CSV table of N, CA, C and O in Angstrom, one decimal:
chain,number,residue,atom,x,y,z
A,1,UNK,N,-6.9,-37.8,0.7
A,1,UNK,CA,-6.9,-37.1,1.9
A,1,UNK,C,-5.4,-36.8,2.4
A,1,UNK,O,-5.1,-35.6,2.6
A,2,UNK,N,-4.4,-37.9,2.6
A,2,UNK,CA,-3.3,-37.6,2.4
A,2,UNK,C,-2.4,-36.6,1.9
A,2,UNK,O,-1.4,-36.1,2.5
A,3,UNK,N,-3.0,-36.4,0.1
A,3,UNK,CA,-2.4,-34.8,-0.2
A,3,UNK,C,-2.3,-33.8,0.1
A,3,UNK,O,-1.4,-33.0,0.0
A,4,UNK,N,-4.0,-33.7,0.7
A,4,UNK,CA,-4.3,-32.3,1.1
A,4,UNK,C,-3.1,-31.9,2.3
A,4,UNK,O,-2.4,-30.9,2.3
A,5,UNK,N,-3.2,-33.5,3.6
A,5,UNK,CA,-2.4,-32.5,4.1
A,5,UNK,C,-1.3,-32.4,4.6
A,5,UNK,O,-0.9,-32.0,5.7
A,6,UNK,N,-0.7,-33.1,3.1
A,6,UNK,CA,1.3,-33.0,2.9
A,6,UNK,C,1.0,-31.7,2.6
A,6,UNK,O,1.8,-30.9,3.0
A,7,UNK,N,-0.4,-31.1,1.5
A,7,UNK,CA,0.3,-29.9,0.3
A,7,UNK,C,-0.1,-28.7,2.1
A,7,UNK,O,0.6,-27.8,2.5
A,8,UNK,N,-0.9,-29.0,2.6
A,8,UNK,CA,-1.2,-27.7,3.7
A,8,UNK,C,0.0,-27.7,4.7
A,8,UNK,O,0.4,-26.7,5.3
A,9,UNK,N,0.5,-28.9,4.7
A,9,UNK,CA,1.7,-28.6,5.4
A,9,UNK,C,3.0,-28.2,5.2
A,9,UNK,O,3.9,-27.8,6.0
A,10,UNK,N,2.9,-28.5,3.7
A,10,UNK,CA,4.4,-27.7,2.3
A,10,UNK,C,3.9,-26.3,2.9
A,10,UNK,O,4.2,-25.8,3.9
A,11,UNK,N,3.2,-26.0,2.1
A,11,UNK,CA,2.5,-24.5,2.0
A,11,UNK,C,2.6,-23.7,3.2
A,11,UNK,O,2.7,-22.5,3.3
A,12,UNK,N,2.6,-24.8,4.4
A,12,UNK,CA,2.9,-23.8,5.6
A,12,UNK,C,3.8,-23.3,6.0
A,12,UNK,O,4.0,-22.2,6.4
A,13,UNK,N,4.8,-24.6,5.9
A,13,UNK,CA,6.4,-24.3,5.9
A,13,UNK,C,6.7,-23.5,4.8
A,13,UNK,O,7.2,-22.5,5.4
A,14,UNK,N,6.6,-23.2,3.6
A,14,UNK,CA,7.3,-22.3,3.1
A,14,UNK,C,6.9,-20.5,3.0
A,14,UNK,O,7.6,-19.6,2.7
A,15,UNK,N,5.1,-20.7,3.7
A,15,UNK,CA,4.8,-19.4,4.3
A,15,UNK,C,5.1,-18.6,5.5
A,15,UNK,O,4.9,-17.4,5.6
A,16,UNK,N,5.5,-19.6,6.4
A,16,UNK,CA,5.7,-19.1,7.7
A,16,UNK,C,7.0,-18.6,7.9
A,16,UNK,O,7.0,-17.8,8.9
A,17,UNK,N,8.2,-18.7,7.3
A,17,UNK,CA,9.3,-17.9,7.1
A,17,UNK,C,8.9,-16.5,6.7
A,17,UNK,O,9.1,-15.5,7.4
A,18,UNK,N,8.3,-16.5,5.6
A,18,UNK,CA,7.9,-15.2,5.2
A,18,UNK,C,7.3,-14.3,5.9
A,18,UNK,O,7.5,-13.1,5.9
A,19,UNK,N,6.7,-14.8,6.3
A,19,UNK,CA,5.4,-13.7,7.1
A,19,UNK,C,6.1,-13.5,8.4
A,19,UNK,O,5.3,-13.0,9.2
A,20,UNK,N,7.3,-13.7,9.2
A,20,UNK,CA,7.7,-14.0,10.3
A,20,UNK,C,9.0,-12.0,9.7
A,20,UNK,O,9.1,-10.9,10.1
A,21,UNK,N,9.6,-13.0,8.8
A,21,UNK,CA,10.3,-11.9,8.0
A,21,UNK,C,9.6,-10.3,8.0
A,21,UNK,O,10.2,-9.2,8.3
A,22,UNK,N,8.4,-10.4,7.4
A,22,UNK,CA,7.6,-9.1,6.9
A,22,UNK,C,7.2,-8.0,8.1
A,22,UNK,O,6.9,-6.8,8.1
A,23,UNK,N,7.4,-9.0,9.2
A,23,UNK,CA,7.0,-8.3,10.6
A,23,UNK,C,8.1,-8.1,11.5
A,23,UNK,O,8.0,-7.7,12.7
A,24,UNK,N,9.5,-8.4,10.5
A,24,UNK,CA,10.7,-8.3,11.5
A,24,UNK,C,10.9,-6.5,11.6
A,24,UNK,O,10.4,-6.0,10.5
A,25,UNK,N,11.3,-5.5,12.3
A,25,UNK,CA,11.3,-4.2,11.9
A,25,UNK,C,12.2,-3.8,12.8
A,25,UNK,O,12.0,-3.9,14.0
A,26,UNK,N,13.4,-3.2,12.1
A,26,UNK,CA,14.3,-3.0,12.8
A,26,UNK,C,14.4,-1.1,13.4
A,26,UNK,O,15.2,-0.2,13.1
A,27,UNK,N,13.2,-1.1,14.3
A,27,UNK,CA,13.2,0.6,14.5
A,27,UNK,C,14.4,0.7,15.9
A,27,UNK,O,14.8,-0.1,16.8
A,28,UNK,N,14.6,2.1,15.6
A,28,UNK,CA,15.4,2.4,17.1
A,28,UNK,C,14.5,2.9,18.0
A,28,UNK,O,14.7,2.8,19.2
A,29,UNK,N,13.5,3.3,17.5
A,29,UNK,CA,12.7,3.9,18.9
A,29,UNK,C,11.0,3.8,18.1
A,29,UNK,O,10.6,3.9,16.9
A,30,UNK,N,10.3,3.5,19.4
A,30,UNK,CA,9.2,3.3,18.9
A,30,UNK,C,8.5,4.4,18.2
A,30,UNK,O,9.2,5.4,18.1
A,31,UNK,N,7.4,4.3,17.7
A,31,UNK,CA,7.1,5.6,16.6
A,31,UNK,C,5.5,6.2,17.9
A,31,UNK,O,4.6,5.7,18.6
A,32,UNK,N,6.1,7.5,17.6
A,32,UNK,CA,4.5,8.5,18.1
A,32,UNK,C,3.4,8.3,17.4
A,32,UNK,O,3.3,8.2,16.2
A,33,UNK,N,2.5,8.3,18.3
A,33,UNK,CA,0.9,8.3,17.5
A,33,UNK,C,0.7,9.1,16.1
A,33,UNK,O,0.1,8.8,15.1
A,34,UNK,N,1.4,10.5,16.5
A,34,UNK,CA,1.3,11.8,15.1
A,34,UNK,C,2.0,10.5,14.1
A,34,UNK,O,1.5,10.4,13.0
A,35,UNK,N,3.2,9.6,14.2
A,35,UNK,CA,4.1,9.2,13.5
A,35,UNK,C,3.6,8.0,12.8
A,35,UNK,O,4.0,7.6,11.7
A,36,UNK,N,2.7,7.4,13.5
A,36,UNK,CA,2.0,5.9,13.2
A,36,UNK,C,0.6,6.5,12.0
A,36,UNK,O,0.3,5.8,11.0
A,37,UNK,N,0.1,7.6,12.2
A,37,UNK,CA,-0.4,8.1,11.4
A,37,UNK,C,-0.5,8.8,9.7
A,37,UNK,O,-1.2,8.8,8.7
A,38,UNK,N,1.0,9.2,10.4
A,38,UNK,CA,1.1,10.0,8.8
A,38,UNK,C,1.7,8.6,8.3
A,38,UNK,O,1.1,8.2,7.3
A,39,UNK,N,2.5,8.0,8.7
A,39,UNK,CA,3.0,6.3,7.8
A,39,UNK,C,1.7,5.9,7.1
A,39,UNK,O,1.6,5.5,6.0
A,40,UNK,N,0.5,6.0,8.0
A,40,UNK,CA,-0.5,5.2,7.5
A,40,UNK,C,-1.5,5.7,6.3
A,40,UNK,O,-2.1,5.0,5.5
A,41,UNK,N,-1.5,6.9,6.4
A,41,UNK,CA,-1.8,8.4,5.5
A,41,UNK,C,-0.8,7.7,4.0
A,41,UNK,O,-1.1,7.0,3.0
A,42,UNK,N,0.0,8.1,4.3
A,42,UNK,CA,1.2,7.9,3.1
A,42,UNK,C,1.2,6.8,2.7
A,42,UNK,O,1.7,6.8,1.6
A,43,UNK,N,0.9,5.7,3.1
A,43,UNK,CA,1.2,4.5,2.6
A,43,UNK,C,-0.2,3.6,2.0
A,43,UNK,O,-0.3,2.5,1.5
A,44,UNK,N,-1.2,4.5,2.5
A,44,UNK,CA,-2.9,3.9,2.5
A,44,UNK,C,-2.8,3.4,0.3
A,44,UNK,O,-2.3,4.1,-0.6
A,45,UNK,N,-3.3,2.6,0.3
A,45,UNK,CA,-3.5,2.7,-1.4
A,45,UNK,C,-4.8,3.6,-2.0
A,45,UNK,O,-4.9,4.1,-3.1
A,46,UNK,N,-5.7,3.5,-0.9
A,46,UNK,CA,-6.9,4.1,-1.3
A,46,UNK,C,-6.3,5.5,-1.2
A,46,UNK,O,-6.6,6.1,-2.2
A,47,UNK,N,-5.6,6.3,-0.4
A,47,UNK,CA,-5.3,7.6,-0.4
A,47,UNK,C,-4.7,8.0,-1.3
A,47,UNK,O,-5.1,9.1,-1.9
A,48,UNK,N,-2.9,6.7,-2.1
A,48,UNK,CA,-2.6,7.2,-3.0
A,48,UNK,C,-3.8,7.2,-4.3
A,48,UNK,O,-3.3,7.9,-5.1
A,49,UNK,N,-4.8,6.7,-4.6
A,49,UNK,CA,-5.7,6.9,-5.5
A,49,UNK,C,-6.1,7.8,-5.9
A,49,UNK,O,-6.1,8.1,-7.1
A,50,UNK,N,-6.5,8.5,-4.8
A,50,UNK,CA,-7.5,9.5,-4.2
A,50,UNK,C,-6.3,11.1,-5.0
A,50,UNK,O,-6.6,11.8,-6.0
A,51,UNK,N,-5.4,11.2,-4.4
A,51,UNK,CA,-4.1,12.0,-4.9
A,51,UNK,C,-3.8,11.8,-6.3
A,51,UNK,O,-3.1,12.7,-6.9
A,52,UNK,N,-4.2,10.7,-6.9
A,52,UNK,CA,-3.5,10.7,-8.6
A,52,UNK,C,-5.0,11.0,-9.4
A,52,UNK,O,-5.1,11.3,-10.5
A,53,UNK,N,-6.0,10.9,-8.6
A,53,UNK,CA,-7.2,11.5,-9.4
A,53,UNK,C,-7.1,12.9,-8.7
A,53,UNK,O,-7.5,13.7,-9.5
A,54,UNK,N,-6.7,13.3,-7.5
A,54,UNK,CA,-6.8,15.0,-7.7
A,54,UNK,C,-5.4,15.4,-9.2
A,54,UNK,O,-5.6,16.3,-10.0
A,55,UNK,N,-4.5,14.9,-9.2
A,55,UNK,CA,-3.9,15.0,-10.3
A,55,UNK,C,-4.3,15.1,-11.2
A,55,UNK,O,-4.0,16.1,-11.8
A,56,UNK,N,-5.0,14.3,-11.8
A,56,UNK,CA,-5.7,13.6,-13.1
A,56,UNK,C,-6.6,15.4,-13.2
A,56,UNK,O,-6.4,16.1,-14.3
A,57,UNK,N,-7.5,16.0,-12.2
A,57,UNK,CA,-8.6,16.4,-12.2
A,57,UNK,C,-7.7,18.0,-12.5
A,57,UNK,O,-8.2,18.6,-13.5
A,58,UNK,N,-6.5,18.5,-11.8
A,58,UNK,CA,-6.3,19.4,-12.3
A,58,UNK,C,-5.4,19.5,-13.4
A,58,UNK,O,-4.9,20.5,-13.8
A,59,UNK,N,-5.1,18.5,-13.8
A,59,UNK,CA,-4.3,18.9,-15.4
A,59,UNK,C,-5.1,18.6,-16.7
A,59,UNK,O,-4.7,18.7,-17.9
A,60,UNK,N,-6.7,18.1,-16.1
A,60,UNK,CA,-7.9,18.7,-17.3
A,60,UNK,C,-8.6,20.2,-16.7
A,60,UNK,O,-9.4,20.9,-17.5
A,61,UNK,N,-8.3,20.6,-15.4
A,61,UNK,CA,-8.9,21.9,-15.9
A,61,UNK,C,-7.8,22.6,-16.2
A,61,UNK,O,-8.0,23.8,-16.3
A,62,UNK,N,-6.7,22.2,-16.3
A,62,UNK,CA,-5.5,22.9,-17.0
A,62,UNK,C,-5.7,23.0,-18.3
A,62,UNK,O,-5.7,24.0,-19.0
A,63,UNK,N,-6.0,21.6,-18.5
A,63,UNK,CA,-6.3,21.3,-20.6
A,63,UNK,C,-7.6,22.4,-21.0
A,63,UNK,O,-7.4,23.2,-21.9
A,64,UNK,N,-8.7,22.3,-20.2
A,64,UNK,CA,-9.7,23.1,-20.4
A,64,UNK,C,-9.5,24.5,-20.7
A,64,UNK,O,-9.8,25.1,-21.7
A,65,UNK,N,-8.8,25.2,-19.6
A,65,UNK,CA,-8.3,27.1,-19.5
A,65,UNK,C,-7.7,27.2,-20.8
A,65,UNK,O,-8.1,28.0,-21.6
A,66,UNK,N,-6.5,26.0,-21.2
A,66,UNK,CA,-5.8,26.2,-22.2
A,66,UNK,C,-6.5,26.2,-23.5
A,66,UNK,O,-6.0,26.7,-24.5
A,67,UNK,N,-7.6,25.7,-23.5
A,67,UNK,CA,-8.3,25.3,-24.5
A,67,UNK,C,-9.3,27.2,-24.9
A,67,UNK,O,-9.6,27.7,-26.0
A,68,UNK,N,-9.6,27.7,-23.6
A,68,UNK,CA,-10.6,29.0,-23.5
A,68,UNK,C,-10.2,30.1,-24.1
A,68,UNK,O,-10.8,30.9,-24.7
A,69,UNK,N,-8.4,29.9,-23.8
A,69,UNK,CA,-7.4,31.2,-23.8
A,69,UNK,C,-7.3,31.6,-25.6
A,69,UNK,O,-7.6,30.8,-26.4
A,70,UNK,N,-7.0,32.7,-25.8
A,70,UNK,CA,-6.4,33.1,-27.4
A,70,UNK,C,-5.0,32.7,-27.6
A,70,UNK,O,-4.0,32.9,-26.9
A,71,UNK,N,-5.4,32.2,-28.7
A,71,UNK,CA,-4.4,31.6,-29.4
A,71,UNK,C,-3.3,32.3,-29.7
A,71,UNK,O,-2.4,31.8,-30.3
């Protein structure tokens, strides 16, 4: 019982610096609604997905046309 909670209290000390860090943000001015948005647009992981499969999708109907055209 003891280890658990030296190791929960290691673990906390050396996470609580970090996460204190991750949330420090050095803005000059706070950001606009339009501005908190597009950050969140741009930075979503599911959206960049979403953008490398519309990629993906038109450089096979690229491969395809190329494929239809005379040689």
């Amino acid at each position: 019982m003891r280890f658990r909670q030296l190791l929960s209290i290691i673990l906390t000390a050396i996470i609580s610096p970090t996460i204190g860090i991750a949330q420090d943000a050095n803005f000059d001015q706070p950001l606009t609604l339009e501005e908190c948005v597009e950050f969140a647009l741009q930075n979503n992981k599911q959206m960049r997905i979403i953008r490398l499969e519309e990629a993906i999708a038109e450089t096979q109907v690229g491969e395809t046309r190329s494929q239809g055209l005379p040689q």
